[in-house]
Coordinates of C-alpha atoms and ligand atoms in Angstrom, one line a residue:
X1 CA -41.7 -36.5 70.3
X2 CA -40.3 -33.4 71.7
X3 CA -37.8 -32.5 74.2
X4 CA -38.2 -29.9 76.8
X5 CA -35.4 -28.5 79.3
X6 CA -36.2 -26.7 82.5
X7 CA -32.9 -24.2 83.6
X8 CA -32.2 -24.2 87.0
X9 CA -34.2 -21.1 87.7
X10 CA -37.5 -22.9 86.2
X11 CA -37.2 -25.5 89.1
X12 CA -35.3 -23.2 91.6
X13 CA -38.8 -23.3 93.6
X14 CA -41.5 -25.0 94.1
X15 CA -44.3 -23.3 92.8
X16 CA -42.3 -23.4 89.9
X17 CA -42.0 -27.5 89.8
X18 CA -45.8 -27.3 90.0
X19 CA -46.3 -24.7 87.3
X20 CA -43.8 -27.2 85.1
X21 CA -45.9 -30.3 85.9
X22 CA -48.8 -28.6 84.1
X23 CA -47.1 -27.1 81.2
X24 CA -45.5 -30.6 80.9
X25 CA -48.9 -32.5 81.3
X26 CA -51.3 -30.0 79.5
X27 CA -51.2 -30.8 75.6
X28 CA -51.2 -34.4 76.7
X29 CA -48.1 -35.0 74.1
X30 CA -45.0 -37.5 74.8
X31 CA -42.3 -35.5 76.0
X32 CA -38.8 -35.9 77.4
X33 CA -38.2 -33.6 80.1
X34 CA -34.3 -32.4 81.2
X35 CA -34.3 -30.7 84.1
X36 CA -31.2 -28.7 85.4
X37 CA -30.3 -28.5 89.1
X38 CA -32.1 -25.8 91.4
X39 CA -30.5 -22.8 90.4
X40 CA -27.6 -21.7 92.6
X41 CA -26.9 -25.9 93.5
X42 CA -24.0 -26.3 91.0
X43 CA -22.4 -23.6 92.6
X44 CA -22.5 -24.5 96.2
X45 CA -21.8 -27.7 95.0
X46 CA -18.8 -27.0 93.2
X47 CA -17.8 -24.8 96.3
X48 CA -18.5 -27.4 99.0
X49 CA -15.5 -29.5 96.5
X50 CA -13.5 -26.7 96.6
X51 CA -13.6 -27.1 100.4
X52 CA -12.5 -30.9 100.8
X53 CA -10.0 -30.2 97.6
X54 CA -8.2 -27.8 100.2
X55 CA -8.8 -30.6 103.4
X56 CA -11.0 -27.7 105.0
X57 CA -13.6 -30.0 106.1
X58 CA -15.0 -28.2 108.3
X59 CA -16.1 -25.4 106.2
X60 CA -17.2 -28.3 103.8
X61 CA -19.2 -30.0 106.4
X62 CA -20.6 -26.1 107.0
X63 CA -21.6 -25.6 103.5
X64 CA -23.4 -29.3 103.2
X65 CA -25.4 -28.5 106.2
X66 CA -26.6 -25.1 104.7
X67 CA -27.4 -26.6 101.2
X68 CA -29.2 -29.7 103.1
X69 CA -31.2 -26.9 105.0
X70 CA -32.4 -25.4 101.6
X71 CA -33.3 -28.9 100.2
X72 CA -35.4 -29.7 103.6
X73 CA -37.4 -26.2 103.1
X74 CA -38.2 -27.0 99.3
X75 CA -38.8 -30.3 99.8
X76 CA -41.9 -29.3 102.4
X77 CA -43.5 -26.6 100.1
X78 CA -42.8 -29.1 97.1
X79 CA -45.0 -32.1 98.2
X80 CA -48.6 -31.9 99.3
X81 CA -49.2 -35.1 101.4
X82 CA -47.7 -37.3 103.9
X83 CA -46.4 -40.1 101.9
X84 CA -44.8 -37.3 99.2
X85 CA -42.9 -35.6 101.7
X86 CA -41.3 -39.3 102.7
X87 CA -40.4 -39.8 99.3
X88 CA -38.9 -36.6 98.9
X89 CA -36.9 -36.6 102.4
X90 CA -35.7 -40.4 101.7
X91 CA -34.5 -38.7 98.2
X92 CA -32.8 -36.3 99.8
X93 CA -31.3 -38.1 102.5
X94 CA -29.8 -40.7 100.1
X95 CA -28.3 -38.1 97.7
X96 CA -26.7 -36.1 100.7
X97 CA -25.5 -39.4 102.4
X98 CA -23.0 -39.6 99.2
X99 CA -22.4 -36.0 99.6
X100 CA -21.1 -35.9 102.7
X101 CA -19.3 -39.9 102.3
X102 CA -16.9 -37.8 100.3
X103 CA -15.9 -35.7 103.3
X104 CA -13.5 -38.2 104.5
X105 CA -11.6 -38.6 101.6
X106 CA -8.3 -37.3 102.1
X107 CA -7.4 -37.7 98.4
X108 CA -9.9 -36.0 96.6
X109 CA -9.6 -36.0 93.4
X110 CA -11.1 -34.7 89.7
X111 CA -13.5 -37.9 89.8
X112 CA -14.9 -36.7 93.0
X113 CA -15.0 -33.2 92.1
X114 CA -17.4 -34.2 89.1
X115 CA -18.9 -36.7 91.1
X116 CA -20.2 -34.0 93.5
X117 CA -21.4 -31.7 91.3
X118 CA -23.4 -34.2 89.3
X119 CA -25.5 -34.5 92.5
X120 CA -27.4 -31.2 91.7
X121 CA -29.1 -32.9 88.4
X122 CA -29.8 -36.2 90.6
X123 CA -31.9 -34.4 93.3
X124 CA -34.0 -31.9 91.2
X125 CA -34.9 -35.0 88.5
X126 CA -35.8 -37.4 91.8
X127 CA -37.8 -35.0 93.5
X128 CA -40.0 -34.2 90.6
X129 CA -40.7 -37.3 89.2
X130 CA -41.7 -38.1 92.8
X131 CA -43.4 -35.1 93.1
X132 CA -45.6 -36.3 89.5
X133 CA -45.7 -39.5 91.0
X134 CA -47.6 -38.1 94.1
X135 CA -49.7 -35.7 91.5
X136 CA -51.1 -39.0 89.4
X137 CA -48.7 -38.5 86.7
X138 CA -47.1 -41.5 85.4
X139 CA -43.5 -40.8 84.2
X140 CA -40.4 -42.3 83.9
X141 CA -36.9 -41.7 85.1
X142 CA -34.1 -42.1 82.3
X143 CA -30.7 -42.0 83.9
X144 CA -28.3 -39.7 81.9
X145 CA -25.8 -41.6 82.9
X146 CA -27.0 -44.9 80.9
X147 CA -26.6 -42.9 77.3
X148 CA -24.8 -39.5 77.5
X149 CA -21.2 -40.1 76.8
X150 CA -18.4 -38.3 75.8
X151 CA -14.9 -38.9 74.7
X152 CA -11.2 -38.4 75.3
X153 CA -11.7 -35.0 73.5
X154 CA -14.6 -34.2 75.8
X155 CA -16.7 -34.6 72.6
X156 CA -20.5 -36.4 72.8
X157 CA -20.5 -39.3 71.6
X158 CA -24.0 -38.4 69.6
X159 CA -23.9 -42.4 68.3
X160 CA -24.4 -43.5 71.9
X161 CA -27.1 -41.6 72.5
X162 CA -28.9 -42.5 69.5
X163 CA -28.7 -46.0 70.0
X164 CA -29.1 -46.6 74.0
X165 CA -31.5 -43.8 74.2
X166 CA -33.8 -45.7 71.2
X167 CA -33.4 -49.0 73.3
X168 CA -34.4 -47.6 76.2
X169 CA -37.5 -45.9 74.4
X170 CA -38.4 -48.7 72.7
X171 CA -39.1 -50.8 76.0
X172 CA -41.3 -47.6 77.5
X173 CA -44.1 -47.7 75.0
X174 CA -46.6 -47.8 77.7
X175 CA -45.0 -43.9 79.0
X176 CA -46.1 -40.5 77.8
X177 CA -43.4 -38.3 79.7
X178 CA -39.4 -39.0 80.5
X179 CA -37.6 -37.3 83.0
X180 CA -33.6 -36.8 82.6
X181 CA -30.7 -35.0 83.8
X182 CA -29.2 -32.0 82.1
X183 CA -25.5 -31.5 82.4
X184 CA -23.8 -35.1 83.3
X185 CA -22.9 -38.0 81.7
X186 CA -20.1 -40.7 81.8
X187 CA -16.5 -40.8 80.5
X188 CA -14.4 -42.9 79.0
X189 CA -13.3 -44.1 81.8
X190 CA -16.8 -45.1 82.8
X191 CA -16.9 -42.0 85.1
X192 CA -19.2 -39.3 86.2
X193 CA -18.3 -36.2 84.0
X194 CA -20.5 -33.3 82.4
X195 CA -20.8 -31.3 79.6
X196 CA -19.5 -28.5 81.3
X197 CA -21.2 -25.0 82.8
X198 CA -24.6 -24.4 81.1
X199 CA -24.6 -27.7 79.5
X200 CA -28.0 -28.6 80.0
X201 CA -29.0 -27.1 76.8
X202 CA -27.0 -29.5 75.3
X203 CA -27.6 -32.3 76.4
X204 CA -31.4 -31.4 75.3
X205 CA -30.2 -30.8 72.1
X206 CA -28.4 -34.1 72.0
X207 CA -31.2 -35.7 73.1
X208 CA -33.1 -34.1 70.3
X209 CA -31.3 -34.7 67.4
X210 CA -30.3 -38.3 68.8
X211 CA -34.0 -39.1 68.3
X212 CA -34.5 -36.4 65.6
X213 CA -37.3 -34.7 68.0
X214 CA -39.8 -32.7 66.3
X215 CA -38.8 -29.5 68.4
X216 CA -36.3 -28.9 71.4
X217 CA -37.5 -26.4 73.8
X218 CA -35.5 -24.8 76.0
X219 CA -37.5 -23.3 78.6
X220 CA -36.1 -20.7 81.0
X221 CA -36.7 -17.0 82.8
X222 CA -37.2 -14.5 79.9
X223 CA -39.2 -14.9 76.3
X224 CA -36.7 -15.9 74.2
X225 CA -33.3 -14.6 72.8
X226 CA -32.9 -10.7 73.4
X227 CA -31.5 -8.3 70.7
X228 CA -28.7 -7.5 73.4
X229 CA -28.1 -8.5 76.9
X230 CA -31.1 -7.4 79.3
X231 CA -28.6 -7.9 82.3
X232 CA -26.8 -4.8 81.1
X233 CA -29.1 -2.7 78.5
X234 CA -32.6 -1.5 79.7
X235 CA -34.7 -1.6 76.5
X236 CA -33.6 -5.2 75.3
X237 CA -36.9 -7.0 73.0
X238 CA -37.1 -10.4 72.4
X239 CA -36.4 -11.9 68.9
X240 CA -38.9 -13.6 67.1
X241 CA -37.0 -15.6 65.0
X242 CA -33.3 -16.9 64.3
X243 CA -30.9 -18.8 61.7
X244 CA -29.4 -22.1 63.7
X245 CA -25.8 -20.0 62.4
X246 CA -27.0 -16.8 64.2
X247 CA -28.0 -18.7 67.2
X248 CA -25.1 -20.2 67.2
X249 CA -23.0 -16.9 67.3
X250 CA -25.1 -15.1 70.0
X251 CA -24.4 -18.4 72.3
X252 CA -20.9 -18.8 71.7
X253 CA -20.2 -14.8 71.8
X254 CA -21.7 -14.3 75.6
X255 CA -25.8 -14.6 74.7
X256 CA -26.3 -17.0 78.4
X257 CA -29.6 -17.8 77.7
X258 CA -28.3 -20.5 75.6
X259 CA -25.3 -23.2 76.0
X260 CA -22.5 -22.5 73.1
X261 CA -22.2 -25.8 71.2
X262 CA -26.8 -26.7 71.8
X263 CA -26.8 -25.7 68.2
X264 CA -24.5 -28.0 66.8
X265 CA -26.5 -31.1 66.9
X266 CA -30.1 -29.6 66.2
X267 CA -28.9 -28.1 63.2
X268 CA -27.4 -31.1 62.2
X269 CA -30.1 -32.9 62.3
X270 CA -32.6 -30.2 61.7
X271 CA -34.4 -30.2 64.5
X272 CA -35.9 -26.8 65.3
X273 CA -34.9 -25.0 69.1
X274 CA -37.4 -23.0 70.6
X275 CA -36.6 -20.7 73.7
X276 CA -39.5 -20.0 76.0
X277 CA -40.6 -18.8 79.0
X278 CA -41.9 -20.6 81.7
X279 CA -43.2 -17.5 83.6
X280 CA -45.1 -16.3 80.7
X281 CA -45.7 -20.1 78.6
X282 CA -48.1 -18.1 76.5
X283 CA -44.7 -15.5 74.8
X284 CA -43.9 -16.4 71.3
X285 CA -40.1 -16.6 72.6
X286 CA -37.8 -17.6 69.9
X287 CA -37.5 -19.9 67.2
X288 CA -34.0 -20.9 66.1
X289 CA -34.8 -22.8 62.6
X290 CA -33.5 -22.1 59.1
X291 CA -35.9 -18.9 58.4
X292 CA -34.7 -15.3 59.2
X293 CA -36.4 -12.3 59.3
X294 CA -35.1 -9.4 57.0
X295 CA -33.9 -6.9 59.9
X296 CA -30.1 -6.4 59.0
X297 CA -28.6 -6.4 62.2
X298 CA -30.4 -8.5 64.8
X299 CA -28.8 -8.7 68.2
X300 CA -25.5 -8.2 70.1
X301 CA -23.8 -10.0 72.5
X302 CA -20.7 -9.9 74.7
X303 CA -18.0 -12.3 75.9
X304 CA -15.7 -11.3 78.5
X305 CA -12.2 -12.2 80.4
X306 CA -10.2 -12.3 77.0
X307 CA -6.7 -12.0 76.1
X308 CA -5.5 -10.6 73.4
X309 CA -1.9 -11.3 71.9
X310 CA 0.3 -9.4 69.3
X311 CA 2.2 -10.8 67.2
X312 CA 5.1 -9.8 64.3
X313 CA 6.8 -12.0 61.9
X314 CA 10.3 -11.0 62.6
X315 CA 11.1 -12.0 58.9
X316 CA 8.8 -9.4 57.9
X317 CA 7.2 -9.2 53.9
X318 CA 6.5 -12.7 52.1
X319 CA 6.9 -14.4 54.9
X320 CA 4.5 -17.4 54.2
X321 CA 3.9 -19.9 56.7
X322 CA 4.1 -17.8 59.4
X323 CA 0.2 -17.6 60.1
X324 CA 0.8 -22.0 60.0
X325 CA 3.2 -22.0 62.4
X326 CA 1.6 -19.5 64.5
X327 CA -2.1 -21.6 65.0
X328 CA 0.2 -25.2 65.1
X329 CA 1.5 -23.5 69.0
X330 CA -2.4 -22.9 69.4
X331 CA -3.1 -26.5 68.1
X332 CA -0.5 -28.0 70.4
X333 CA -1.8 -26.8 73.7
X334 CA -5.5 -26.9 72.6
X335 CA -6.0 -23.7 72.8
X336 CA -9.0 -22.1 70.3
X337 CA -8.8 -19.0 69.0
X338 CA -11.7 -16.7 69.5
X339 CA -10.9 -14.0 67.2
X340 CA -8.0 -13.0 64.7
X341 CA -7.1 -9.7 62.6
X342 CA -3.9 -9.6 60.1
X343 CA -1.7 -7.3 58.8
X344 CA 1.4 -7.9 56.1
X345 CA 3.7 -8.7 58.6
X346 CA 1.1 -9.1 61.9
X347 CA -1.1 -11.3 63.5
X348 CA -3.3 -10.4 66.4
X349 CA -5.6 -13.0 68.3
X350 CA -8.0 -13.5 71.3
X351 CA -8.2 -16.3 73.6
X352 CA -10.6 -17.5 76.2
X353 CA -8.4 -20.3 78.0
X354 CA -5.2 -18.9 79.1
X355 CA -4.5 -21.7 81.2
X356 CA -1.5 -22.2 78.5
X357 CA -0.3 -18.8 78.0
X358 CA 3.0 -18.7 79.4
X359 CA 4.2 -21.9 77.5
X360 CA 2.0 -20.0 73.9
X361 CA 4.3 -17.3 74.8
X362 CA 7.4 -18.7 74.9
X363 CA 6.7 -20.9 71.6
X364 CA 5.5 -17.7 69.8
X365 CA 8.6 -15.6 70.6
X366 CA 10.8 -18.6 69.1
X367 CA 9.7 -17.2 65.6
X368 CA 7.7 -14.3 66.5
X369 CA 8.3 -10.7 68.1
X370 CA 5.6 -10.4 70.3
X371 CA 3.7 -7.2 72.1
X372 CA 2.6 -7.6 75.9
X373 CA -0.7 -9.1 75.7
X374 CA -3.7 -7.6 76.7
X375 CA -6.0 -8.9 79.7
X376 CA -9.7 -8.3 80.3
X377 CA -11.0 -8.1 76.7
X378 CA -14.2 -8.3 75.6
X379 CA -15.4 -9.4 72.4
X380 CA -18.6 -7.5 71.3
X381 CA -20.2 -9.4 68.2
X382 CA -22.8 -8.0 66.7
X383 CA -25.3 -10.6 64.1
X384 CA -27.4 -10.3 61.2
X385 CA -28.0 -10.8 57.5
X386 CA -24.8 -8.9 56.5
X387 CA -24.7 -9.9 52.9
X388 CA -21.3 -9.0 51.3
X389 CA -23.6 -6.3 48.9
X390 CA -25.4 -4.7 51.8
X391 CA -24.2 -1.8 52.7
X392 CA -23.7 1.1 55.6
X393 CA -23.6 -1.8 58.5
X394 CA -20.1 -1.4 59.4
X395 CA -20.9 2.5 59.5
X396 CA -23.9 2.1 62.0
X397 CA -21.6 0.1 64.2
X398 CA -18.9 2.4 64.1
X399 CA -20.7 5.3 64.6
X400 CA -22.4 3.9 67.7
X401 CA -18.8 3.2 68.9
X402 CA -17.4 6.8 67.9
X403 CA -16.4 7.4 71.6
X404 CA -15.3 3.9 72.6
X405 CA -11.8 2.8 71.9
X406 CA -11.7 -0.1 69.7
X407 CA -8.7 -2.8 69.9
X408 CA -9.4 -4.8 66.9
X409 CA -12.1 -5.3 64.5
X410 CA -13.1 -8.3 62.2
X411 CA -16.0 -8.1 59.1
X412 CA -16.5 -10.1 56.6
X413 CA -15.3 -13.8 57.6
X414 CA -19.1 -14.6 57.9
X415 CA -22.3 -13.2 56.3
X416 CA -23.6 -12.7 59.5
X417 CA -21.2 -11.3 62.0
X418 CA -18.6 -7.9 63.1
X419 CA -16.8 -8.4 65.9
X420 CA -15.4 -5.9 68.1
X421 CA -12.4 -5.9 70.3
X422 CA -12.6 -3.5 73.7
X423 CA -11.5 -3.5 76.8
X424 CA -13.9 -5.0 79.4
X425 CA -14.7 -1.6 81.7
X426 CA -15.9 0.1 78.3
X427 CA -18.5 -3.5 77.6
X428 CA -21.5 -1.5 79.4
X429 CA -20.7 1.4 77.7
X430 CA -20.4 -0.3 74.4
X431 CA -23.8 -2.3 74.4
X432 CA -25.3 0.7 75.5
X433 CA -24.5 2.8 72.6
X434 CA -25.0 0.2 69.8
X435 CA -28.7 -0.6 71.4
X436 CA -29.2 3.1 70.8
X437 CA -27.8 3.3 67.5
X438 CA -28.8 -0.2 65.8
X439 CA -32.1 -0.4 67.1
X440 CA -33.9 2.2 68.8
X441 CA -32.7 5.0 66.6
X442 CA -33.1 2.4 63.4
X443 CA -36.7 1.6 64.6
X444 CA -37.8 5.3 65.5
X445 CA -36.5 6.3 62.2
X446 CA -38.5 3.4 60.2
X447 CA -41.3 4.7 62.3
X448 CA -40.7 8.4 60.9
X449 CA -40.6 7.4 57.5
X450 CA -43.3 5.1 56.5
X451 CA -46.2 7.0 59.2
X452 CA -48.6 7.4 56.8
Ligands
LIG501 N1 -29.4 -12.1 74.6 C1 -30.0 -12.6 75.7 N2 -31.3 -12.9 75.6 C2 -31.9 -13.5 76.6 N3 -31.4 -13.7 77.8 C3 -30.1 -13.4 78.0 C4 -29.3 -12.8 76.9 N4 -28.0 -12.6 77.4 C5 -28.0 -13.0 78.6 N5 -29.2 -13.5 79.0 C6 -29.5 -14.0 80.4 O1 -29.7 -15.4 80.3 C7 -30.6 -15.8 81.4 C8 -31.1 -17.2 81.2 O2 -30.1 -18.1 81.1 P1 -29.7 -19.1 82.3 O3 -29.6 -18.3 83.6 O4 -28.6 -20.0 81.9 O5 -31.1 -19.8 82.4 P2 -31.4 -21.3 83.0 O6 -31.2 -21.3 84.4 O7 -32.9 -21.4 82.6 O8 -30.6 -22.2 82.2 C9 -31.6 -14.7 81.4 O9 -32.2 -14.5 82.7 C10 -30.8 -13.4 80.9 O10 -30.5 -12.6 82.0
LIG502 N1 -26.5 -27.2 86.6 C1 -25.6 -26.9 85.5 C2 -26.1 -27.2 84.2 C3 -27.1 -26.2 83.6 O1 -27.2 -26.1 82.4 O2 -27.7 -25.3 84.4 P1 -28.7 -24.1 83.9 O3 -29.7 -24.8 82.9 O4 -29.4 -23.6 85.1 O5 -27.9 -23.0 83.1 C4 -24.9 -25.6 85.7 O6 -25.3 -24.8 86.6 O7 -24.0 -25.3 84.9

C-alpha cells in the first residue's frame, strides 16, 4: 500500500480535486490519500480565532462569512449533479455551523483555537470523498482523529498509529482508496490538536511508516525538491534524487516544500518519500531514499527570523563545563539550538523560538558575559556529499559569498552540511550568488571540459 498527500494548493480548486481523483484512481492500486485544507483556509482560519481571542466578533462573524462565500463558490464548480451539490452544501453547512457556535464563547481558549483550525482538514477530506462518491468511486473516510496522537511533549505517538490504524484497515478489506486528514490529531487530553504549520507531510509520513507503506508521496505544486529556493532564485532545477539525512537538512533549514520532522519516521522505517507534481504527474520529481547521486554540493536552503546570541566564559581558559551549563538554560526552557560556533573562551548560538529569551538571557549572564544578540538572522545551509577528504567545497562557498558579510560559519559537524550565518536583508543576495557559483558556473564549466 502507498500513501499519497495532496498540499493545500493541490485541492485549492476544483479542477484540481478532479485532476486528483484520477491520478488517485488511475493505476487502480490501494492508496491512502491525506489531503490538506484548501490552501489559504488555515490561515483565515487561524485569523477568524484571532478575532474571537480579542472578543472582536464582529470582524470574526465578517471573516466567516467571506470564507463561507469561498466554500459556496467551490463547492458549485466542484460537483456535477444535483444530489452532489446537496452533499457538498449539507458538508459545508454542518462544518461552518461549529465554526461560527464558537462565536459566542466569551472564553476562548487554546482548545478552541485548535479546534477551529482543524476545521480546514475536515471540509476539504468531506467534500472529496463526496465528490468520489458522486464520481462512482468507492472510498472510505478514516478520521485522523481516531489514530494520530501525540504526547505531552507534542511528540506522535507512532505506536498508536500503528496499531488503531492496522484495526481499522483490517475491517476495510473490501476498500481500495482511504481518505484522511493531514495536520490534526488528538491530545492527551483527548483534544483536537495538530502537528503544527506544514504538518501534513507528516502525518503522511506517519501514516507511512506506521503501516511500513511501500512509498509516501507527497504531491504538491512544483517537481520535486529544488537545488535552491525557486521563490527567490530564477534558475532553480529539480533534484532527482536525495539521502533521507539530506532531505532532512533541506526541510528543517527553510526547503517548504517539505514539513521538517516528515523524514524522521520514513527513514525509520525505510519507507521511501517521493515528491511530485500534480500539475505535471508525468515529472520524475524527487526521490528521498538511501541512494545519492555523486554531485558534491546539491542544494541550498534558507531559514529566517533567527537570533543569534554571544556568549564569554567570564572564567576565561580551561574553563570546562561552561558549554554544559550553557545548553542546561537552553534545556530548561525548551529551547533548541539551531546552530553553534566555539572559540577558547566563546560560545555563539542561533535560535528559532525566542519566546524565552529574556529569562535565557538573564540565566546566561549569571555565569556568562554576554554580547547584545542579534535579530533577523538567517541561516543559509548548503548540502551534499562533503566527505571529510573532499576538498575545495568550503572555497566554492566562500568565494560565492566574497561580498556578503558572514556572521558565523559551521563545517564539518556532518558529512553533508556548511552553514552560514547572515543577516536576513543580505538572504536574496546570498542565494543568488551561491546558485551562480555552485551550480551554474560548476555545470558550465563541466560542460567546457568534457565537450568532446
Ligand atoms: N527547495 C525547494 N524546492 C521546491 N520547492 C520549494 C523549495 N523551497 C521552497 N519551496 C516552495 O515550496 C512550495 C511547496 O510547498 P507548500 O506550499 O507547503 O505546498 P503544499 O501546499 O502542497 O503543501 C513550492 O511552491 C515552492 O515555492
Ligand atoms: N493546513 C495545514 C497543514 C498543511 O500541511 O498544509 P499544506 O500541505 O498546504 O502545507 C497548514 O496550512 O499548515
Amino acid at each position: 500500500m502507498q500513501v499519497w498527500k495532496f498540499g493545500g494548493t493541490s485541492v485549492g480548486k476544483p479542477e484540481r480535486m478532479h485532476s486528483i481523483k484520477n491520478l488517485i484512481t488511475e493505476d487502480g492500486n490501494r492508496k491512502i490519500v491525506v489531503l490538506s485544507a484548501l490552501s489559504g483556509t488555515t490561515n483565515a482560519l487561524i485569523s477568524i480565532g484571532e478575532s474571537l481571542k480579542a472578543n472582536n466578533d464582529a470582524e470574526a462573524t465578517q471573516k466567516i462569512n467571506e470564507l463561507y462565500a469561498h466554500y459556496e463558490s467551490f463547492i458549485k464548480e466542484l460537483y456535477s449533479t444535483e444530489a452532489g451539490y446537496a452533499e457538498g452544501k449539507a458538508i459545508i453547512e454542518k462544518e461552518f455551523s461549529f465554526i461560527r457556535s464558537l462565536v459566542n464563547i466569551k472564553l476562548f481558549s487554546v482548545k478552541q483555537e485548535k479546534e477551529i483550525v482543524a476545521e480546514g482538514e475536515l471540509l476539504s477530506t468531506q467534500m472529496f470523498e463526496a465528490y468520489l462518491r458522486e464520481e462512482g468511486v468507492s472510498a472510505a473516510l478514516l478520521p485522523a482523529l481516531d489514530f494520530m496522537l501525540i504526547d505531552a511533549d507534542n511528540e506522535p505517538v507512532l505506536k498508536f498509529t500503528e496499531e488503531k490504524l492496522g484495526s481499522i484497515l483490517g475491517q476495510l478489506t473490501d476498500k481500495q482508496i482511504f481518505i484522511t486528514q493531514g495536520f490534526i490529531c488528538r491530545n492527551p487530553r483527548g483534544e483536537v490538536d495538530n502537528l503544527k504549520r506544514g504538518g501534513s507531510d507528516y502525518t503522511a509520513s506517519l501514516i507511512g511508516g506506521a503501516i511500513v507503506a511501500e512509498e509516501v508521496q507527497i504531491w504538491t505544486d512544483i517537481d520535486g525538491m529544488h537545488n535552491n529556493d525557486p521563490r527567490i532564485v530564477k534558475k532553480t532545477f529539480p533534484i532527482r534524487e536525495l539521502t533521507f539525512e539530506e532531505a532532512a537538512e533541506l526541510a528543517y533549514f527553510g526547503a517548504k516544500i517539505l514539513h521538517p520532522s516528515t523524514i524522521t519516521p520514513a527513514k525509520m522505517k525505510g519507507v521511501p518519500v517521493r515528491l511530485k507534481n500534480t500539475m505535471e504527474p508525468a515529472a520524475y520529481g524527487t526521490l528521498i531514499a538511501d541512494k545519492t547521486s555523486d554531485r558534491e554540493i546539491k542544494a541550498i536552503a534558507a531559514k529566517d527570523n533567527l537570533t543569534a546570541i554571544y556568549i564569554h566564559s567570564t572564567r576565561m581558559l580551561n574553563a570546562y563545563g561552561f558549554l554544559r551549563r550553557v545548553f542546561e538554560v537552553f534545556e530548561k526552557y525548551k529551547t533548541p539550538v539551531d546552530m553553534i560556533t566555539t572559540s577558547e573562551v566563546s560560545v555563539s548560538v542561533t535560535i528559532d523560538n525566542d519566546e524565552h529569551l529574556e529569562e535565557i538571557m538573564a540565566e546566561l549572564r549569571q555565569f556568562a558575559d554576554l554580547e547584545e544578540c542579534d535579530k533577523d538572522q538567517t541561516i543559509v545551509c548548503i548540502v551534499g556529499n562533503f566527505s571529510a577528504d573532499k576538498e575545495g567545497i568550503a572555497l566554492k562557498v566562500l568565494e560565492a559569498m566574497k561580498n556578503i558579510p558572514i556572521r558565523m560559519i559551521c563545517y564539518g559537524a556532518s558529512e553533508h552540511n556548511i552553514t552560514l550565518l547572515i543577516h536576513g536583508k543580505n538572504k536574496a543576495a546570498a542565494l543568488n550568488a551561491l546558485n551562480e557559483r555552485c551550480f551554474l558556473y560548476e555545470d558550465a564549466m563541466k560542460d567546457i571540459f568534457s565537450a568532446p
